[in-house]
Tab-separated table of C-alpha atoms in Angstrom:
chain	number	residue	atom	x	y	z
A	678	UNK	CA	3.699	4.949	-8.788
A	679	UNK	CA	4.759	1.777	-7.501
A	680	UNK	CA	4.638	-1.565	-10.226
A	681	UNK	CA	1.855	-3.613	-8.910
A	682	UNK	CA	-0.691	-5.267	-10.824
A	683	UNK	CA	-3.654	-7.333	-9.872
A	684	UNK	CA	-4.931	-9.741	-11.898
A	685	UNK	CA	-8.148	-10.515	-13.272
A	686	UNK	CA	-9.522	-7.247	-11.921
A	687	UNK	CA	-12.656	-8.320	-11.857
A	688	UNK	CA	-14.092	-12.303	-11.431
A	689	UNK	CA	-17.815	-13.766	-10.702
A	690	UNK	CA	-17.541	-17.266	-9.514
A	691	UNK	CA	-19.849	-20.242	-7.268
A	692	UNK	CA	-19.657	-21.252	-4.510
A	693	UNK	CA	-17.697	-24.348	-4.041
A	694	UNK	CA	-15.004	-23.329	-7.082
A	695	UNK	CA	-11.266	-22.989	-6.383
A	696	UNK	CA	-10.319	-19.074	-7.221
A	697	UNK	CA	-6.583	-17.616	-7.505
A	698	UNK	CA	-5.925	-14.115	-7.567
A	699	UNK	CA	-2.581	-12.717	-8.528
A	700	UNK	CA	-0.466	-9.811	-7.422
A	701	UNK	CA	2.297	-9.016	-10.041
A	702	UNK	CA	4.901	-6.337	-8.901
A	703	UNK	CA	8.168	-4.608	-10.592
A	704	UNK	CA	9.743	-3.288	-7.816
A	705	UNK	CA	11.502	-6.109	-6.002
A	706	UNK	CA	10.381	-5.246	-2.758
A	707	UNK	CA	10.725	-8.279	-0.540
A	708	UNK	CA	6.919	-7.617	1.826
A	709	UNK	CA	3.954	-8.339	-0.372
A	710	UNK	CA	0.240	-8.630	1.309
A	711	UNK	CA	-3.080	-9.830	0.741
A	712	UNK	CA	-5.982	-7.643	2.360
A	713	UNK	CA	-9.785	-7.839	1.707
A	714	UNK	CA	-12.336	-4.559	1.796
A	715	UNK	CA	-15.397	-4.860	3.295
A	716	UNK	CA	-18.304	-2.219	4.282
A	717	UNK	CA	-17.562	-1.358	8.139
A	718	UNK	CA	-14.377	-3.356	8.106
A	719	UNK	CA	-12.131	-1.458	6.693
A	720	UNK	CA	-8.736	-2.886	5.679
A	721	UNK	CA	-8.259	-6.488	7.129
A	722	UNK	CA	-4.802	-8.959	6.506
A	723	UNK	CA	-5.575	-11.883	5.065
A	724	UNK	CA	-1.886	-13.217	4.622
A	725	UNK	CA	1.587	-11.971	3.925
A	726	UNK	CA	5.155	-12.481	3.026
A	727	UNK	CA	8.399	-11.342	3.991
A	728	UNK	CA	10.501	-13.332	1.144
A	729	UNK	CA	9.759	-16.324	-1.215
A	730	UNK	CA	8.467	-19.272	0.455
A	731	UNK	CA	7.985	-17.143	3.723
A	732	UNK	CA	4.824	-16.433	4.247
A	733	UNK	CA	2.702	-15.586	7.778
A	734	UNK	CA	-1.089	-15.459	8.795
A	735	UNK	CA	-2.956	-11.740	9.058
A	736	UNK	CA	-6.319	-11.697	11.250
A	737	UNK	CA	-8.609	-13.094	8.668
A	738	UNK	CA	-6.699	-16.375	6.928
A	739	UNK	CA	-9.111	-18.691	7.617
A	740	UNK	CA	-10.172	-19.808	4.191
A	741	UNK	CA	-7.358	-18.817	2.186
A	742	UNK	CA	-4.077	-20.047	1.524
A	743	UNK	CA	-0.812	-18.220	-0.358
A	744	UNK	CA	2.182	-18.817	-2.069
A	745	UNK	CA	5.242	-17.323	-3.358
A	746	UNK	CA	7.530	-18.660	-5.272
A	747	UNK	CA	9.056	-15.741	-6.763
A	748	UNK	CA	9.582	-12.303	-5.501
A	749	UNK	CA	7.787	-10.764	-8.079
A	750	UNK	CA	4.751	-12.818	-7.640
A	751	UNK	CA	2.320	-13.447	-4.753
A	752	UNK	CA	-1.214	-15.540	-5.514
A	753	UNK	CA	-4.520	-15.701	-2.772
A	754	UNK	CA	-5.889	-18.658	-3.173
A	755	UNK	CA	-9.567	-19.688	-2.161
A	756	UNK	CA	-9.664	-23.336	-1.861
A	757	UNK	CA	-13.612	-23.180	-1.697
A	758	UNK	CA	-14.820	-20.294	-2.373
A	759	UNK	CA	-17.973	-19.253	-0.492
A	760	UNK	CA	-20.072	-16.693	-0.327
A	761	UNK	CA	-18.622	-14.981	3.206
A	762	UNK	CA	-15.492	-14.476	0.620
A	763	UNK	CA	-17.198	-11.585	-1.646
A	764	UNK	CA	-15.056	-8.877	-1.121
A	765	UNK	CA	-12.668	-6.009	-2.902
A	766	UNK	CA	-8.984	-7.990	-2.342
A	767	UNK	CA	-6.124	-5.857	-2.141
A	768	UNK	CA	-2.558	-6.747	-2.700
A	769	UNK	CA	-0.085	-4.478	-1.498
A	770	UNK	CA	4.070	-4.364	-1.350
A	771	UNK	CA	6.527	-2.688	0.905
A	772	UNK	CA	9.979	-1.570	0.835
A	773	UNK	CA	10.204	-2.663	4.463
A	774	UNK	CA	13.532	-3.632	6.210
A	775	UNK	CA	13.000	-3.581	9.532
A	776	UNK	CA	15.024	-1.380	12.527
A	777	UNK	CA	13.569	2.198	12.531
A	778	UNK	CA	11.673	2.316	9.167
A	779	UNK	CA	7.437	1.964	8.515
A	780	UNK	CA	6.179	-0.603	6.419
A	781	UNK	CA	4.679	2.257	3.759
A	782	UNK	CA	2.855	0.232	1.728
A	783	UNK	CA	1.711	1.002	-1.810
A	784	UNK	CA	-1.383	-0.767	-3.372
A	785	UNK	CA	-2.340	-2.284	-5.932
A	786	UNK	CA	-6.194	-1.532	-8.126
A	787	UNK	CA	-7.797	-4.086	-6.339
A	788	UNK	CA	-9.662	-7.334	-7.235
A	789	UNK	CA	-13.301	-7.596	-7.190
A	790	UNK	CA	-14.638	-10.998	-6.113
A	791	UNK	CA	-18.259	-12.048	-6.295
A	792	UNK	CA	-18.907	-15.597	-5.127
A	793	UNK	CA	-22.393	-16.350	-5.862
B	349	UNK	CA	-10.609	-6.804	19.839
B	350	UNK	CA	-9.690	-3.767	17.137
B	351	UNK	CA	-6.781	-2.623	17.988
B	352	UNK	CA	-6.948	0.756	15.937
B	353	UNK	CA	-10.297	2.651	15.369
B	354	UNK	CA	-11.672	5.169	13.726
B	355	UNK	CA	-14.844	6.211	15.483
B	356	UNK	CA	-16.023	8.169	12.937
B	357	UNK	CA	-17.559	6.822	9.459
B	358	UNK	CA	-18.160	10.175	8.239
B	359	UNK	CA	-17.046	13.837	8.103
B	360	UNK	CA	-18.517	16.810	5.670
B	361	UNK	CA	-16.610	19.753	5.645
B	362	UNK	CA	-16.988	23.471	3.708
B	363	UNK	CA	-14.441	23.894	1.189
B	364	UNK	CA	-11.661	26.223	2.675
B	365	UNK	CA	-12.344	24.972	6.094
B	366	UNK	CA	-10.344	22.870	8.334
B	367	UNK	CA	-11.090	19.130	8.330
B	368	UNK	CA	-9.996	16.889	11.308
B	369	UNK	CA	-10.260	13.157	11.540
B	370	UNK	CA	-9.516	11.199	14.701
B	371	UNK	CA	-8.253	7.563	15.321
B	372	UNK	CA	-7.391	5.594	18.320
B	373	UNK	CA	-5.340	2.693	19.439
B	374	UNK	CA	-5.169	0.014	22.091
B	375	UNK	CA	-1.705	-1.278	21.799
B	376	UNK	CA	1.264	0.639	22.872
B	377	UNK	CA	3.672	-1.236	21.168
B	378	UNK	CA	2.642	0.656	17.855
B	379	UNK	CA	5.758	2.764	17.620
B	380	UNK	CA	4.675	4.132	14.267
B	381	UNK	CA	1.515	5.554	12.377
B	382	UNK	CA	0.071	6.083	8.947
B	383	UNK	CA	-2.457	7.894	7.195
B	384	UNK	CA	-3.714	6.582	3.688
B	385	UNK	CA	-6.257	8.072	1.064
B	386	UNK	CA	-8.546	5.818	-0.855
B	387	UNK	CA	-10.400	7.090	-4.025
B	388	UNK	CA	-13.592	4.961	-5.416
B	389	UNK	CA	-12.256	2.031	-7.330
B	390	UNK	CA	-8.698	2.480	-6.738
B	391	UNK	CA	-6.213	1.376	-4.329
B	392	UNK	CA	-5.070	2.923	-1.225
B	393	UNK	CA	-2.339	5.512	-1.444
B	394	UNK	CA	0.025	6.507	1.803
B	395	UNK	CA	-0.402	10.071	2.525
B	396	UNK	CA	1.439	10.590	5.591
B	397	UNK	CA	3.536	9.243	8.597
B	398	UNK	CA	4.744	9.880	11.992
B	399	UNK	CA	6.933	7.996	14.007
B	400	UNK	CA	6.419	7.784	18.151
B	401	UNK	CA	9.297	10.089	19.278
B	402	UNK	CA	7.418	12.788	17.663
B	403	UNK	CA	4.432	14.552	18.107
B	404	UNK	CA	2.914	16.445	14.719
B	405	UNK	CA	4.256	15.700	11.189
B	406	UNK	CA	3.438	18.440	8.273
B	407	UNK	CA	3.574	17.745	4.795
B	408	UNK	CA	2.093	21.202	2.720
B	409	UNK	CA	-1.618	21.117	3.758
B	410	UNK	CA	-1.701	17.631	5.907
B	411	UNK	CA	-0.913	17.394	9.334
B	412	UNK	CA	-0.310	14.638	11.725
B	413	UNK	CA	-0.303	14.965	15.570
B	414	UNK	CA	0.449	12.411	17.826
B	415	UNK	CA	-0.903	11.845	21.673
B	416	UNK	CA	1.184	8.683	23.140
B	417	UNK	CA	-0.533	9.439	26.503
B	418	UNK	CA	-3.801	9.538	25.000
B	419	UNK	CA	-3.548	6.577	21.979
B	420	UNK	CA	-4.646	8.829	19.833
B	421	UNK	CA	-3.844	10.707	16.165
B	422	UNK	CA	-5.533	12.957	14.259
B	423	UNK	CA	-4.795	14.364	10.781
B	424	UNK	CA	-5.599	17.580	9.657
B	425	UNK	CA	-6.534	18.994	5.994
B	426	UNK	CA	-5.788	23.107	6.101
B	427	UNK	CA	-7.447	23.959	3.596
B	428	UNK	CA	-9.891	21.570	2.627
B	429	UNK	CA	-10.362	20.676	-0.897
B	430	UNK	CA	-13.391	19.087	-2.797
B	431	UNK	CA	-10.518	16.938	-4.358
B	432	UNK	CA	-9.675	15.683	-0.777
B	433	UNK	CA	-12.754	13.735	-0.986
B	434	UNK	CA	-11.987	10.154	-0.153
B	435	UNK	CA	-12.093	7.638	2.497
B	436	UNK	CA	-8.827	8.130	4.810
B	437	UNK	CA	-7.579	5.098	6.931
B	438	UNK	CA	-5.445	5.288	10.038
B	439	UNK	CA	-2.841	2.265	10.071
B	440	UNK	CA	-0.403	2.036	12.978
B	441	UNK	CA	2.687	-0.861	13.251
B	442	UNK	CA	5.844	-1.412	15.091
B	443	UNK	CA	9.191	-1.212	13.530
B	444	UNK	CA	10.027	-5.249	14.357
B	445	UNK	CA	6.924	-6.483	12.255
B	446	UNK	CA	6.335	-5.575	9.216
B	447	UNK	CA	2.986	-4.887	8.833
B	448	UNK	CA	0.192	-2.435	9.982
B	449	UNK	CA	-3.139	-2.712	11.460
B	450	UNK	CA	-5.764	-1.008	9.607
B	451	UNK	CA	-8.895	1.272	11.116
B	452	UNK	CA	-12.247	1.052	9.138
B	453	UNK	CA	-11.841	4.139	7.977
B	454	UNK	CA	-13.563	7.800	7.468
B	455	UNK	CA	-15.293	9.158	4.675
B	456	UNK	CA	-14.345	12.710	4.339
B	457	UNK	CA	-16.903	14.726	1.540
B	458	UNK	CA	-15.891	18.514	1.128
B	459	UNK	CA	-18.620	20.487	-0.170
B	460	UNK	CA	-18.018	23.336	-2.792
């Protein structure tokens, strides 16, 4: 299995409260992305990054901002966390490098956010 | 505008049996597709792939065919397992971009 942890694993917060999750992986792989889980949504891209301090919008960023300063280390930040934002968050990492291979990505547990 | 879908949330099959689940796309500059397995409480896992210049992809008891005229995929279970029990998303991408777009995903249940 690929290294990739999430951390906390599990968070209640309010509304109106700044919230960083963190996505912690071993394998140096240079793609690293943020999706959220929702009933009758499926998976949806919230950000994602193709090195450190590269980062690019996915189809849901409004509300959330990222940053990666390492290559090991990718944090999903909620500036003000509302309730719209209760989700399962999903970080996930790719071996990627472009020309004729997929993006395969391998995921991590998952992050369970409650925002009351 | 969803550019991959999966038009069915749910598929029960008989043990032994044959299970088949469908997904579509919209954009044909998806030059390659993926099929991932999601367990309760756990994180996606890839299951299979298939790139555009082919047309079915086997891996032991999982299938992939492709229909680039159609924009469609389907996977196939031969035989189905109660363990195969999981939610199964269709992702597609293309090979300058780095990422996939996700379906919403079936539930497959196979019954004992």
């Amino acid at each position: 299995d690929a290294g990739i942890t999430q951390s906390p694993r599990h968070k209640v917060t309010e509304t109106g409260t700044p919230v960083t999750l963190r996505c912690h992986q071993t394998e140096n792989h240079r793609y690293m992305y943020w999706y959220r889980q929702d009933p009758g949504h499926g998976l949806r891209l919230i950000h994602y990054s193709y090195g450190v301090k590269d980062t690019d919008k996915g189809e849901v960023s409004d509300g959330y901002s990222v940053s990666r300063s390492k290559t090991e280390d990718f944090l999903l930040t909620l500036e003000s966390a509302t309730s719209s934002q209760t989700s399962v968050y999903f970080c996930a990492i790719s071996p990627w490098s472009g020309g004729a291979s997929t993006d395969t990505q391998y995921f991590g547990p998952g992050t369970r956010l409650t925002v009351l | 505008d969803q550019q991959v879908k999966q038009n069915s949330p749910s598929l029960s099959v008989q043990e032994g049996r044959i299970s088949i689940l469908n997904c579509d796309y919209t954009n044909s500059m998806f030059d390659y597709f993926l099929w991932y397995k999601k367990y309760p409480a756990e994180g996606p896992t890839f299951l299979i792939s298939i790139s555009s210049i082919k047309d079915k992809n086997e891996d032991g008891r999982f299938t992939v065919f492709l229909n680039k005229s159609a924009k469609h995929l389907s996977l196939h279970i031969v035989p189905s397992q109660p363990g195969d029990s999981a939610v199964y998303f269709c992702a597609a991408g293309n090979t300058n971009a780095g990422k996939s777009t996700f379906g919403d995903g079936t539930t497959l249940t196979v019954k004992p």
